[in-house]
C-alpha atoms as a PDB file:
ATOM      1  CA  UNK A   1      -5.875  27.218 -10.969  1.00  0.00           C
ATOM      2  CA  UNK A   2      -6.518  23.602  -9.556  1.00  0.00           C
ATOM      3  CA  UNK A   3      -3.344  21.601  -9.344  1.00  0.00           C
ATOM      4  CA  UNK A   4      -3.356  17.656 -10.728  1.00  0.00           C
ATOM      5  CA  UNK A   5      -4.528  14.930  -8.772  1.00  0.00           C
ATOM      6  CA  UNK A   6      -1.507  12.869  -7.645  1.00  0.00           C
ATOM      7  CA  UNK A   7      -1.840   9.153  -7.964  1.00  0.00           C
ATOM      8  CA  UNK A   8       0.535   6.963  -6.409  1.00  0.00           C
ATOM      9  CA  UNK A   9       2.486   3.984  -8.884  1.00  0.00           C
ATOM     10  CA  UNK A  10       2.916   0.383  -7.272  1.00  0.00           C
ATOM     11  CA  UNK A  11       5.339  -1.744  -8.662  1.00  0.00           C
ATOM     12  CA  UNK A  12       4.577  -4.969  -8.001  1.00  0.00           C
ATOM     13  CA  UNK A  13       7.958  -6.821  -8.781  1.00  0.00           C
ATOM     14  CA  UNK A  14       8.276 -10.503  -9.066  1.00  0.00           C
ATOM     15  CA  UNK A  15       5.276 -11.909  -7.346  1.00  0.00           C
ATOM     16  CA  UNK A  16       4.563 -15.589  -6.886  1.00  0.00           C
ATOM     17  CA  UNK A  17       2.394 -16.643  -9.512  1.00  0.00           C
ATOM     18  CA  UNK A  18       4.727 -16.337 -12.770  1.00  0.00           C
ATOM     19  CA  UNK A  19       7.264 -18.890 -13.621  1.00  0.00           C
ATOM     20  CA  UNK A  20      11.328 -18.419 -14.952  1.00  0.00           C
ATOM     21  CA  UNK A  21      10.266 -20.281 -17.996  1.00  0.00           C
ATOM     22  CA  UNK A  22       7.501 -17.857 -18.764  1.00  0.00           C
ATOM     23  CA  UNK A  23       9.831 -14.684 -19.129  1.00  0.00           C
ATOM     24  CA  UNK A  24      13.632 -14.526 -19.008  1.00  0.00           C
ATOM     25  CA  UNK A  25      13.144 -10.765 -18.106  1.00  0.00           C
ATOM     26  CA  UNK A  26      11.162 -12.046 -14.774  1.00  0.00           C
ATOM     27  CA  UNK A  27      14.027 -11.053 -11.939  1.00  0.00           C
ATOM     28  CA  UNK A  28      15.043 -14.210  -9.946  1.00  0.00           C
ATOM     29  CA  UNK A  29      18.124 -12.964  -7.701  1.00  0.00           C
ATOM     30  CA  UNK A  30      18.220 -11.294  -4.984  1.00  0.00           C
ATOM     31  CA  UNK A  31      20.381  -8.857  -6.804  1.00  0.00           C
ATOM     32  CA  UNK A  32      17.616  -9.124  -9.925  1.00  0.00           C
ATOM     33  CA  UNK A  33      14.512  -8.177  -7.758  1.00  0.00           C
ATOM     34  CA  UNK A  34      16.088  -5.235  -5.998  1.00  0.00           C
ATOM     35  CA  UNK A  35      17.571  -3.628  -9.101  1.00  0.00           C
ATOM     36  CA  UNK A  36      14.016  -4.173 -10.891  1.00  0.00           C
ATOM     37  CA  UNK A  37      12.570  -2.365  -8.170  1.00  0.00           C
ATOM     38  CA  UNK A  38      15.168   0.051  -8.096  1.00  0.00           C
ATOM     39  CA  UNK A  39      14.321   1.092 -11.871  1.00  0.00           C
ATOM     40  CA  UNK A  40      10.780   0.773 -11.463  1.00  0.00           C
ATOM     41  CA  UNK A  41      11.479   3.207  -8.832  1.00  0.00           C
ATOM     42  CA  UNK A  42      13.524   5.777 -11.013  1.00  0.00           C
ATOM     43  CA  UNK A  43      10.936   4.924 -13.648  1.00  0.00           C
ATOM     44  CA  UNK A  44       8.253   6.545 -11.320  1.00  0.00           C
ATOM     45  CA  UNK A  45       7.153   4.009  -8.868  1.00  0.00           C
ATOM     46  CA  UNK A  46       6.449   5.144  -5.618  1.00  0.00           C
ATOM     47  CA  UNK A  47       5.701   1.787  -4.462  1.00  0.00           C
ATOM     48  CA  UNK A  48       7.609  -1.310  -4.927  1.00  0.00           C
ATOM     49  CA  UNK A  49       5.831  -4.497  -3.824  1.00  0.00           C
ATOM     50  CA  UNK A  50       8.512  -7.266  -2.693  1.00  0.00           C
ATOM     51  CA  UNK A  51       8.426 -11.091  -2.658  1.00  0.00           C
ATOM     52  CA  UNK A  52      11.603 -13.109  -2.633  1.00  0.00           C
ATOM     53  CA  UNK A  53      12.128 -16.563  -4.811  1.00  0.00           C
ATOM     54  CA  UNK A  54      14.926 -18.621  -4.281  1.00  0.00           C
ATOM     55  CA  UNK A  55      18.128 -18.448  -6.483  1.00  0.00           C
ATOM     56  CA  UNK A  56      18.484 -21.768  -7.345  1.00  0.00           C
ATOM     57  CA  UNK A  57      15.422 -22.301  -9.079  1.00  0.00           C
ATOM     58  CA  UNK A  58      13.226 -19.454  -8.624  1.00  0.00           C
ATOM     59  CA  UNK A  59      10.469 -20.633  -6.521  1.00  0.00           C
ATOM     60  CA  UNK A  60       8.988 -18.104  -4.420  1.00  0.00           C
ATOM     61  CA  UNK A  61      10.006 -18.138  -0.963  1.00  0.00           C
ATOM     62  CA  UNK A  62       9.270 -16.460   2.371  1.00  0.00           C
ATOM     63  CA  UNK A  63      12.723 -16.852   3.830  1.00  0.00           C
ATOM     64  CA  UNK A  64      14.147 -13.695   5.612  1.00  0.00           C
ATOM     65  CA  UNK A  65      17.433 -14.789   3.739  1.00  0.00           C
ATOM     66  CA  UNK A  66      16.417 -14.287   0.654  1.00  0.00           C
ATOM     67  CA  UNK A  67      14.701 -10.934   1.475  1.00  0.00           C
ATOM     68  CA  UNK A  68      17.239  -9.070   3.414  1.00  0.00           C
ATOM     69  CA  UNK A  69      19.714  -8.904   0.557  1.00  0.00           C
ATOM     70  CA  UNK A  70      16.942  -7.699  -1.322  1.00  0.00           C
ATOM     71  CA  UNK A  71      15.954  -5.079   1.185  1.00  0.00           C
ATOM     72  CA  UNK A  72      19.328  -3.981   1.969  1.00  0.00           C
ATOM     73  CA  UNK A  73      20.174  -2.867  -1.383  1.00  0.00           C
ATOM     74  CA  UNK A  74      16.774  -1.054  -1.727  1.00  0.00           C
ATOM     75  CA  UNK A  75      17.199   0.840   1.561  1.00  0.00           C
ATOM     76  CA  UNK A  76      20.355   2.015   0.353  1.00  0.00           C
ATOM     77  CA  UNK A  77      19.065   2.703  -2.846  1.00  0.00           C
ATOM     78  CA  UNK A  78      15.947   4.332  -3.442  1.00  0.00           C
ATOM     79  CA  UNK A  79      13.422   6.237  -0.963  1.00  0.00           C
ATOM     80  CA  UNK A  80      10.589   4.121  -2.826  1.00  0.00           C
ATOM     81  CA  UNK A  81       8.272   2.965  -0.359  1.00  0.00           C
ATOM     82  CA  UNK A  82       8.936  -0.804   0.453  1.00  0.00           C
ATOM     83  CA  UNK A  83       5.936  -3.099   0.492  1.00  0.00           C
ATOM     84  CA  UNK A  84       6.327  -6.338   1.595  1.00  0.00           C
ATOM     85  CA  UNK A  85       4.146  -9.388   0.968  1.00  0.00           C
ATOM     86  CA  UNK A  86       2.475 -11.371   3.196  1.00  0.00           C
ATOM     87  CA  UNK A  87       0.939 -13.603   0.283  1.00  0.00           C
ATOM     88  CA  UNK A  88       3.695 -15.537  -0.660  1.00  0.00           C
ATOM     89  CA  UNK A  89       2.210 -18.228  -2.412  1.00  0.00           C
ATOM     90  CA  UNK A  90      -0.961 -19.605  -2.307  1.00  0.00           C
ATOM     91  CA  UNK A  91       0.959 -23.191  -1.782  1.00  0.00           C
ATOM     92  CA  UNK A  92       2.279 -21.911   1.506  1.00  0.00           C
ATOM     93  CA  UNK A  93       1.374 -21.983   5.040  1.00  0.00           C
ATOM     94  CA  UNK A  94       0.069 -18.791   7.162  1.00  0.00           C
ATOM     95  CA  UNK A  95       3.116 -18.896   9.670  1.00  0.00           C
ATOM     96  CA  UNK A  96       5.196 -19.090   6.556  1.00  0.00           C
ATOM     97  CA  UNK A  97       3.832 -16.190   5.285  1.00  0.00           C
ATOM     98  CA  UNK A  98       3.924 -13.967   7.943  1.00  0.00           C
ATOM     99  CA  UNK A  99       8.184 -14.680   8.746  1.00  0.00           C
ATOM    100  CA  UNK A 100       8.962 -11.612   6.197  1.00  0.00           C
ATOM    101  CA  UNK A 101       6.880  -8.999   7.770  1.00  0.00           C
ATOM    102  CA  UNK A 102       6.769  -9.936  11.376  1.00  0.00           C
ATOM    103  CA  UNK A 103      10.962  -9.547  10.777  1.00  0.00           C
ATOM    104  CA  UNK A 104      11.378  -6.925   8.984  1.00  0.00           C
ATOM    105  CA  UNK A 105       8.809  -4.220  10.396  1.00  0.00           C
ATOM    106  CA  UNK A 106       8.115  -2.829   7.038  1.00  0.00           C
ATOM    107  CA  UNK A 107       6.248   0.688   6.231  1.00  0.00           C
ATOM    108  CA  UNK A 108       3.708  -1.271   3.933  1.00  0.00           C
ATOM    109  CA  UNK A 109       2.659  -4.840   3.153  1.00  0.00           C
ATOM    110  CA  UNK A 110       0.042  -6.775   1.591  1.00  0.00           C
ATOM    111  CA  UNK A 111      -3.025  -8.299   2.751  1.00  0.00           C
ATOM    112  CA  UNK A 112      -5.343 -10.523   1.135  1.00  0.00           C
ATOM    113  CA  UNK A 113      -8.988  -9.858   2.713  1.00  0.00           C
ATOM    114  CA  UNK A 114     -10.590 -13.605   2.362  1.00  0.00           C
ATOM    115  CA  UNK A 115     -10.005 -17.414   1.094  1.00  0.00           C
ATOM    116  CA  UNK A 116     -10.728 -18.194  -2.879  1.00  0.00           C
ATOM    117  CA  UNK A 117      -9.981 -20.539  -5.276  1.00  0.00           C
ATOM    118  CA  UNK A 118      -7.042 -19.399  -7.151  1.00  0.00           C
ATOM    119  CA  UNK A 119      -6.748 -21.325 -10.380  1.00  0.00           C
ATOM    120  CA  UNK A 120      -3.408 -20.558 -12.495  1.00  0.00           C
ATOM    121  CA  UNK A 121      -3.917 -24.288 -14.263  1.00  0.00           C
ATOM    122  CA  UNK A 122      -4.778 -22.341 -17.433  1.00  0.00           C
ATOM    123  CA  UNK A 123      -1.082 -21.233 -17.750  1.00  0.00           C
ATOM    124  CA  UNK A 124      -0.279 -24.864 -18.489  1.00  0.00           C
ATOM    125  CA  UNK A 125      -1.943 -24.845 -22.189  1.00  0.00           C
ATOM    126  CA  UNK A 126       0.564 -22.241 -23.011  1.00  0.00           C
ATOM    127  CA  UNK A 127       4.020 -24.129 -22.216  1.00  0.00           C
ATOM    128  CA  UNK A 128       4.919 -27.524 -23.535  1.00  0.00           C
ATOM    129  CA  UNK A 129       8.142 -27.445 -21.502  1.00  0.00           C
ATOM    130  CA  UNK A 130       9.408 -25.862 -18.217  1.00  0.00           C
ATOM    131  CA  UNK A 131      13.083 -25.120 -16.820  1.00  0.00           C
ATOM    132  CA  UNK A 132      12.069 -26.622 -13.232  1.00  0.00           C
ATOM    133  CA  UNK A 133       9.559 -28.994 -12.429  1.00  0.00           C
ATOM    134  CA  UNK A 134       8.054 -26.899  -9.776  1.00  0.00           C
ATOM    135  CA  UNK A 135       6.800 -25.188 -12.220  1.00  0.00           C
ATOM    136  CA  UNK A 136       4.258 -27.378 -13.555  1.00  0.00           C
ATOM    137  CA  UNK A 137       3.595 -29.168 -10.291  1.00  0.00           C
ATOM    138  CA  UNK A 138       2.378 -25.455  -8.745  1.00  0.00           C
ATOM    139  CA  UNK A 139       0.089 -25.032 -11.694  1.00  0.00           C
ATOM    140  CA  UNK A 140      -1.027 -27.860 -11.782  1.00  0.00           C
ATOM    141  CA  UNK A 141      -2.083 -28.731  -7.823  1.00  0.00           C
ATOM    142  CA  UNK A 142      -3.583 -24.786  -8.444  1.00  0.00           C
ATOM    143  CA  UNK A 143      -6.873 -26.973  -9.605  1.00  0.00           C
ATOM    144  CA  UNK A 144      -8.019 -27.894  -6.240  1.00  0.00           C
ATOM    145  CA  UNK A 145      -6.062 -24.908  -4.362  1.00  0.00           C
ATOM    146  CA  UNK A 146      -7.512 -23.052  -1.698  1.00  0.00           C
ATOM    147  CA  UNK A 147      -5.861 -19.575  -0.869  1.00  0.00           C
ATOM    148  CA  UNK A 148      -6.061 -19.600   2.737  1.00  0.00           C
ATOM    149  CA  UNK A 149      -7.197 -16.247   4.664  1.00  0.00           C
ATOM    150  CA  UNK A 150      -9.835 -17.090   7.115  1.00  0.00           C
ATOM    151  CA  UNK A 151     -10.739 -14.486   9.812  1.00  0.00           C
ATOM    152  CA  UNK A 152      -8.196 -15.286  12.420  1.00  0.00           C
ATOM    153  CA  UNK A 153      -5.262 -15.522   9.806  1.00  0.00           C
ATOM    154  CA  UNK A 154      -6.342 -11.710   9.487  1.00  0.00           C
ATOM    155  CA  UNK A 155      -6.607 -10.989  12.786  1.00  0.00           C
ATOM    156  CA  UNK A 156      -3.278 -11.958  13.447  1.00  0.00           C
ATOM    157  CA  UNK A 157      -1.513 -10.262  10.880  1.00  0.00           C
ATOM    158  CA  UNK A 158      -3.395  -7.164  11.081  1.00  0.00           C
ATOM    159  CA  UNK A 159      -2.101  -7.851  15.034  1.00  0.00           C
ATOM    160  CA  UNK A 160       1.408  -7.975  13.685  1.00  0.00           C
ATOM    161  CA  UNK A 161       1.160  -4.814  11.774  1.00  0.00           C
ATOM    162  CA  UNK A 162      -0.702  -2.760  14.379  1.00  0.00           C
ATOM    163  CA  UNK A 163       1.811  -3.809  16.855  1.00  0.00           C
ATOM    164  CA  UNK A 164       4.986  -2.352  14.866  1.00  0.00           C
ATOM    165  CA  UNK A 165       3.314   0.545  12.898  1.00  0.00           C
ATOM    166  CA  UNK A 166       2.906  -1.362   9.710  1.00  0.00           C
ATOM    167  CA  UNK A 167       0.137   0.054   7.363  1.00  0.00           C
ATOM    168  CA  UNK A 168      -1.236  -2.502   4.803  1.00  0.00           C
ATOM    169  CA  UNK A 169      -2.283  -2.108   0.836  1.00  0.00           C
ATOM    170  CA  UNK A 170      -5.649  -4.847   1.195  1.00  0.00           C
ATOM    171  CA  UNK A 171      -5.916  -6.700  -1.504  1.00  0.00           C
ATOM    172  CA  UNK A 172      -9.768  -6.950  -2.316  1.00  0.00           C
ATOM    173  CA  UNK A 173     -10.363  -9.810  -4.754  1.00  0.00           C
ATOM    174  CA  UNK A 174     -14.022  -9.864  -5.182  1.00  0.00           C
ATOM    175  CA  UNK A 175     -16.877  -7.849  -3.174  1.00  0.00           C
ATOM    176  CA  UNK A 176     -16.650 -10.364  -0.469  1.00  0.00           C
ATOM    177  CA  UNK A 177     -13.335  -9.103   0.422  1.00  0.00           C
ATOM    178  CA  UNK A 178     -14.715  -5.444   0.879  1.00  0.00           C
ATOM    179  CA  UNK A 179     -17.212  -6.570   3.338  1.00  0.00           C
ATOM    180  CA  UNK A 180     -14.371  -8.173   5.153  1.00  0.00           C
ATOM    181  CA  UNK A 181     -12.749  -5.143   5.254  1.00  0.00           C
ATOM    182  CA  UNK A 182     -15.451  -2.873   6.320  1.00  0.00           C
ATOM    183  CA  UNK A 183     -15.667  -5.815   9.314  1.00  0.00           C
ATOM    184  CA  UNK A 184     -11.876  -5.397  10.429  1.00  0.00           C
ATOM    185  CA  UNK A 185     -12.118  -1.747   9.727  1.00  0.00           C
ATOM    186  CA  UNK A 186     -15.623  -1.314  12.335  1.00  0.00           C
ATOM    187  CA  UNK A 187     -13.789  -3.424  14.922  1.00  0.00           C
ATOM    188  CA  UNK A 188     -11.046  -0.604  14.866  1.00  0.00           C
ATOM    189  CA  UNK A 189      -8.729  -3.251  13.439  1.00  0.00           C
ATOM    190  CA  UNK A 190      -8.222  -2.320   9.870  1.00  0.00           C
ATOM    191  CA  UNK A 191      -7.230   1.625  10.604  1.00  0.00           C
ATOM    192  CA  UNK A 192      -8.054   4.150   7.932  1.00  0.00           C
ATOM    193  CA  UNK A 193      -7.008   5.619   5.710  1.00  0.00           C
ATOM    194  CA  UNK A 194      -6.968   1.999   3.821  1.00  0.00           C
ATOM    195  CA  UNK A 195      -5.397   1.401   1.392  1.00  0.00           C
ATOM    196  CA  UNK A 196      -7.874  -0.608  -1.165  1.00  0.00           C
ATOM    197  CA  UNK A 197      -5.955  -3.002  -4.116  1.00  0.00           C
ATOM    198  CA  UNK A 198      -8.740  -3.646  -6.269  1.00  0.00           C
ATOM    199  CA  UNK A 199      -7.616  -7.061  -8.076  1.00  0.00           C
ATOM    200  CA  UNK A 200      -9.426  -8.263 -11.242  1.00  0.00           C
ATOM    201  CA  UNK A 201      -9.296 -10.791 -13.365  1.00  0.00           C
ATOM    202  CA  UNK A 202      -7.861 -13.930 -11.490  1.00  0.00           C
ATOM    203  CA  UNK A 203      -9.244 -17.312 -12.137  1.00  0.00           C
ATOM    204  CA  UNK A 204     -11.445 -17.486  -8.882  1.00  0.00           C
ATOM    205  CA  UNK A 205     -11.749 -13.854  -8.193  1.00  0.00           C
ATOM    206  CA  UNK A 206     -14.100 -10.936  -9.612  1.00  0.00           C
ATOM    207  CA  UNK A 207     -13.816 -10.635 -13.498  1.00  0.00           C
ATOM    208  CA  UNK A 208     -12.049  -8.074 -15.647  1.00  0.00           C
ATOM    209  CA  UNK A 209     -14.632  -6.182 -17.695  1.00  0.00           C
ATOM    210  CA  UNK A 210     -15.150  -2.453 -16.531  1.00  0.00           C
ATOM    211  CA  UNK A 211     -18.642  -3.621 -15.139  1.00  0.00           C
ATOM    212  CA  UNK A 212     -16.664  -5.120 -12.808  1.00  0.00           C
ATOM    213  CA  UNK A 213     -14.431  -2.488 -12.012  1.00  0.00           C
ATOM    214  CA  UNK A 214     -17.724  -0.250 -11.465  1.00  0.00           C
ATOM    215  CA  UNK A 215     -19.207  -2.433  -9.145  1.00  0.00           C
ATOM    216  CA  UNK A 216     -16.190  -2.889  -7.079  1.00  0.00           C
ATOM    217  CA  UNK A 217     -15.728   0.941  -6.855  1.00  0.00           C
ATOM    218  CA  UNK A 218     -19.661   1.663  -5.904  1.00  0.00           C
ATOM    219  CA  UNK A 219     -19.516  -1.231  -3.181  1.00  0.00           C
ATOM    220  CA  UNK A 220     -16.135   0.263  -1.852  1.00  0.00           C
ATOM    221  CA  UNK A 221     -17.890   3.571  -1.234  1.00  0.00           C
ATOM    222  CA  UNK A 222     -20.893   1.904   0.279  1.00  0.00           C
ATOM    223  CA  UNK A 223     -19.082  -0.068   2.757  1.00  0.00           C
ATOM    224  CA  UNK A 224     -16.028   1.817   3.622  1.00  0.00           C
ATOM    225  CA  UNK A 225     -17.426   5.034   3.038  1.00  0.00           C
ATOM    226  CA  UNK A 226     -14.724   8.060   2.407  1.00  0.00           C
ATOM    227  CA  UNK A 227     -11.824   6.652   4.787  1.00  0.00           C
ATOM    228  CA  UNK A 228      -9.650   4.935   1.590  1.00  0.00           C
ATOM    229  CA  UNK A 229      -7.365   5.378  -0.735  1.00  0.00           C
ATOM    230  CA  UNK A 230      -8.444   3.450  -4.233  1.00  0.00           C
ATOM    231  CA  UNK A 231      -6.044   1.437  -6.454  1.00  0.00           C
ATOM    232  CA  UNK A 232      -6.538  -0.733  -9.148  1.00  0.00           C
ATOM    233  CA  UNK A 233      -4.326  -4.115  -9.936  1.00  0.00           C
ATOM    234  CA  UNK A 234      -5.518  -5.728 -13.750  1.00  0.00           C
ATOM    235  CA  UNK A 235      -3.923  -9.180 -14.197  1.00  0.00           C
ATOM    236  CA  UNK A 236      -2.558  -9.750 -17.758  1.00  0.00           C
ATOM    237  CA  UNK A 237      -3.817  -8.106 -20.714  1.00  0.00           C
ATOM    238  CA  UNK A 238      -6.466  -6.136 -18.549  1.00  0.00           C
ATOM    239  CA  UNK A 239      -2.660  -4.553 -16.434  1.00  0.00           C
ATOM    240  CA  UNK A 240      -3.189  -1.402 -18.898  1.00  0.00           C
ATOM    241  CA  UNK A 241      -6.514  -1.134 -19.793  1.00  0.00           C
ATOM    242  CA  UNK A 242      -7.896  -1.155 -16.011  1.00  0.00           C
ATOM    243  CA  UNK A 243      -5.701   1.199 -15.163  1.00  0.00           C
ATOM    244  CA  UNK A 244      -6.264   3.590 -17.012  1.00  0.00           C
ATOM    245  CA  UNK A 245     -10.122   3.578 -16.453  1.00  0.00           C
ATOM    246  CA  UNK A 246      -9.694   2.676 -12.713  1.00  0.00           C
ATOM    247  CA  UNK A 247      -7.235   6.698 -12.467  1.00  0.00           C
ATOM    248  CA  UNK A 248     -10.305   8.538 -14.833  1.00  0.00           C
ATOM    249  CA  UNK A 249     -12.616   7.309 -11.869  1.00  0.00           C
ATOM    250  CA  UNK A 250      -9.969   7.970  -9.118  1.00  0.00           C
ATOM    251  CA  UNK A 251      -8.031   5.450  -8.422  1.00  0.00           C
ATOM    252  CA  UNK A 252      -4.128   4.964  -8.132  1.00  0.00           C
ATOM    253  CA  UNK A 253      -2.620   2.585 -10.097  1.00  0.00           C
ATOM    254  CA  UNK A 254      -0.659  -0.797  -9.979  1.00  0.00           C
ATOM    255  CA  UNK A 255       1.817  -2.550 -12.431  1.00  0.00           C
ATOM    256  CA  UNK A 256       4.330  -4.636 -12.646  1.00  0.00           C
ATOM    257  CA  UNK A 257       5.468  -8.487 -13.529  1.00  0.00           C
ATOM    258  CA  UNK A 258       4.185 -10.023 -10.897  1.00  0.00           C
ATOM    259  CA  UNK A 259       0.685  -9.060 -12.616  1.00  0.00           C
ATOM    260  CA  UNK A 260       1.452  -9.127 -16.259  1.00  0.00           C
ATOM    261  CA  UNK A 261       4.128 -10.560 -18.285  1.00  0.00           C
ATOM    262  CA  UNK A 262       3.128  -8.393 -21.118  1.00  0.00           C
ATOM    263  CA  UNK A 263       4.007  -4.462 -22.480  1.00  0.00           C
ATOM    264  CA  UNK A 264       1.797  -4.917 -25.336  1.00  0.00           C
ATOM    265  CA  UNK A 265       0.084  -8.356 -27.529  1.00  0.00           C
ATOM    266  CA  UNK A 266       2.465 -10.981 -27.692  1.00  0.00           C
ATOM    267  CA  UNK A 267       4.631  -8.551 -26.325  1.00  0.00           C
ATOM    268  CA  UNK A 268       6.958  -9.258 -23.187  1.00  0.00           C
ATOM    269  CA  UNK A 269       7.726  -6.745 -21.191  1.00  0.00           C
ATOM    270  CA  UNK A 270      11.417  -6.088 -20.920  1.00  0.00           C
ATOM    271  CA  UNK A 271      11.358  -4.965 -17.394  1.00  0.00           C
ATOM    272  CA  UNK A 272       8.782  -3.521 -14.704  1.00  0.00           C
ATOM    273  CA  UNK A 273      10.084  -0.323 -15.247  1.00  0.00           C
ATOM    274  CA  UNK A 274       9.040  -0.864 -18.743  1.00  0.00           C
ATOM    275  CA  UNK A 275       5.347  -0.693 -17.611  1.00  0.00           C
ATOM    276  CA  UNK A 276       6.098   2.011 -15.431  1.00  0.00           C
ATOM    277  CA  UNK A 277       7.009   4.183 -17.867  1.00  0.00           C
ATOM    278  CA  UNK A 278       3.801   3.129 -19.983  1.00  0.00           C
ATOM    279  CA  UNK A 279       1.201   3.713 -17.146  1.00  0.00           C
ATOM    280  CA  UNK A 280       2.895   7.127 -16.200  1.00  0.00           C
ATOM    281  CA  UNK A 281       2.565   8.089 -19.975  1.00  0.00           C
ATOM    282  CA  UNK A 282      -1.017   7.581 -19.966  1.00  0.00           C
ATOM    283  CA  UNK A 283      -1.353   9.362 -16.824  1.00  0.00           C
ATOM    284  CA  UNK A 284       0.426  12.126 -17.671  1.00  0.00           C
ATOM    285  CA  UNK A 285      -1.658  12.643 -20.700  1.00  0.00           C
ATOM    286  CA  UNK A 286      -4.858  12.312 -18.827  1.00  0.00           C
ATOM    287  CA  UNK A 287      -3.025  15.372 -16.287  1.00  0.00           C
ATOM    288  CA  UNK A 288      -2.465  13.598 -13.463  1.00  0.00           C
ATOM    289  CA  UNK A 289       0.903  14.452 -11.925  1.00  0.00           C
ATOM    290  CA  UNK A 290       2.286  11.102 -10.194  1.00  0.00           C
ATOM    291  CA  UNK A 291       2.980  11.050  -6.902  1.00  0.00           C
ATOM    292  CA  UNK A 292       6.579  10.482  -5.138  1.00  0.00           C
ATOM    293  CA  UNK A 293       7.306   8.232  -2.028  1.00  0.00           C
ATOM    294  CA  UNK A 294       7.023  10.884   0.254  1.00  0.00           C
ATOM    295  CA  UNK A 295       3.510  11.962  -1.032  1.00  0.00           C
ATOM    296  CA  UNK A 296       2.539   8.460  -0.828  1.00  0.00           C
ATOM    297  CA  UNK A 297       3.545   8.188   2.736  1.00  0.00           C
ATOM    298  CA  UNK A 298       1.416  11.322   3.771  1.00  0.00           C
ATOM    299  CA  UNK A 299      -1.228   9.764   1.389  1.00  0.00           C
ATOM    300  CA  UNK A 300      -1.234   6.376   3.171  1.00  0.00           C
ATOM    301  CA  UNK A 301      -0.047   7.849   6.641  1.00  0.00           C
ATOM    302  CA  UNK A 302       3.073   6.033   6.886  1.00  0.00           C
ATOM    303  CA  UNK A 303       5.628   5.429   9.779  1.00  0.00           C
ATOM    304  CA  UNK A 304       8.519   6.940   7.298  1.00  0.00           C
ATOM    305  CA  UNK A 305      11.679   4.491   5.903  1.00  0.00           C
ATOM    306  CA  UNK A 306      13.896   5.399   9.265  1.00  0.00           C
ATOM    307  CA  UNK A 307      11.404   3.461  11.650  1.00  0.00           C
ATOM    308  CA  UNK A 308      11.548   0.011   9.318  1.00  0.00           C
ATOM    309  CA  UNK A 309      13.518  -2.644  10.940  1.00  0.00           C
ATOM    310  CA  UNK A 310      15.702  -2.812   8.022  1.00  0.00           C
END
């Protein structure tokens, strides 16, 4: 008898591009983010993507103080693989970006594989009022916002990961960003197996119909040929949907609130372990058996959580 494909759950927890006045169930605290992650974990996660905001006001930040509490707590915890960002925000320097990685020698962290116009300004329509007014100013300068990650900002952090055993999830959002990675990847730079985040439906980034998703997936195998692992990130409404046509092709999944406020139409999500629970329904019913941490790491051919330097 053939035994179930295992597909590995991210969690992706807080993010950077959702607001505190857009969800009172978005975690702020350092103490917030880590026990969100913590459920998603229980919940079935075996990835839990981290970025840090600041407790006052709930801005995102890059500050190693704001993510060791965070990472602490996890370590101690959960066995969840910990996946740090090195996205921030698209408002924030390179250098700035890089602090939480380069510190904390994670297992996993994120990469984004080219410069794009990222355009949240749409969000703006849908709040007449905001707790902070760093809020609106974010959205707002998002108009004429470019998301920096030129060839050399690459290079270095792919430098920064190969140099303490750090393996990366790429974040791929368009077909542009696959050829960049089939570049980094030929150069010996970008070391398989990658890890491929497939990221529709982001104002300045491939669209979210399944056309889309199709495409992505046939120019993935073209480029990078058999050396990846596939996942697929919908943002908003298309969270659910995506995934669950992205694991009937192959793919692993991601969820979470940094990609979708929502559990259903007009629906907040109560927590990310809330969506979670939904995307390891469906793929339970479509007999896929999700995989844990550990299966992830042998997946993704981790360095293991005792060689972090956390």
């Amino acid at each position: 008898m053939a035994s179930k494909r295992k597909v590995i759950i991210t969690s992706a927890v807080t993010g950077a591009i959702h607001t505190p006045t857009m969800s009172p169930h978005l975690p702020v605290t350092s103490e917030e983010i880590a026990d969100a992650a913590i459920g998603a974990a229980e919940a079935g996660a075996a990835i839990v993507h981290m970025h840090a905001r600041d407790p006052k006001d709930g801005r995102p930040s890059q500050d190693p103080e704001h993510f060791e509490p965070i990472l602490d707590k996890l370590k101690a915890n959960t066995d969840a693989v910990i996946n740090i960002t090195t996205g921030g925000s698209p408002h924030m320097s390179v250098e700035e970006r890089m602090l939480p990685v380069a510190t904390f020698k994670p297992e996993l962290a994120s990469l984004n594989m080219g410069s794009m116009n990222f355009g949240l300004y749409p969000m703006l329509d849908r709040y007449p009022e905001f707790q902070h007014e760093w809020e609106r100013e974010g959205l707002e300068k998002s108009r004429d916002l470019v998301f920096k990650n030129t060839f050399a900002d690459i290079e270095t952090i792919l430098d920064i990961g190969n140099g303490n055993g750090t393996r990366f999830e790429f974040e791929c959002y368009d077909i542009s960003h696959l050829n960049n990675l089939a570049h980094f990847h030929g150069r010996g730079l970008a070391r398989g197996p990658l890890f491929v985040q497939s990221v529709f439906g982001l104002l300045g980034g491939i669209g979210a119909h399944p056309e889309d998703l199709m495409h992505m997936r046939r120019t993935a195998d073209r480029v990078l040929g058999e050396d990846y692992q596939w996942s697929i990130l919908g943002a908003g409404k298309n969270q659910m949907p995506l995934a669950t046509i992205g694991a009937a092709m192959g793919s692993h999944v991601r969820v979470g609130l940094e990609d979708s406020l929502w559990i259903g139409p007009g629906q907040l999500a109560g927590s990310n372990a809330e969506q979670v629970t939904r995307i390891r329904t469906i793929l339970e019913a479509l007999n896929f058996e999700v995989a844990s941490p550990d299966e992830a790491r042998e997946m993704l051919n981790l360095k293991g959580r005792e060689n972090v330097g956390f």
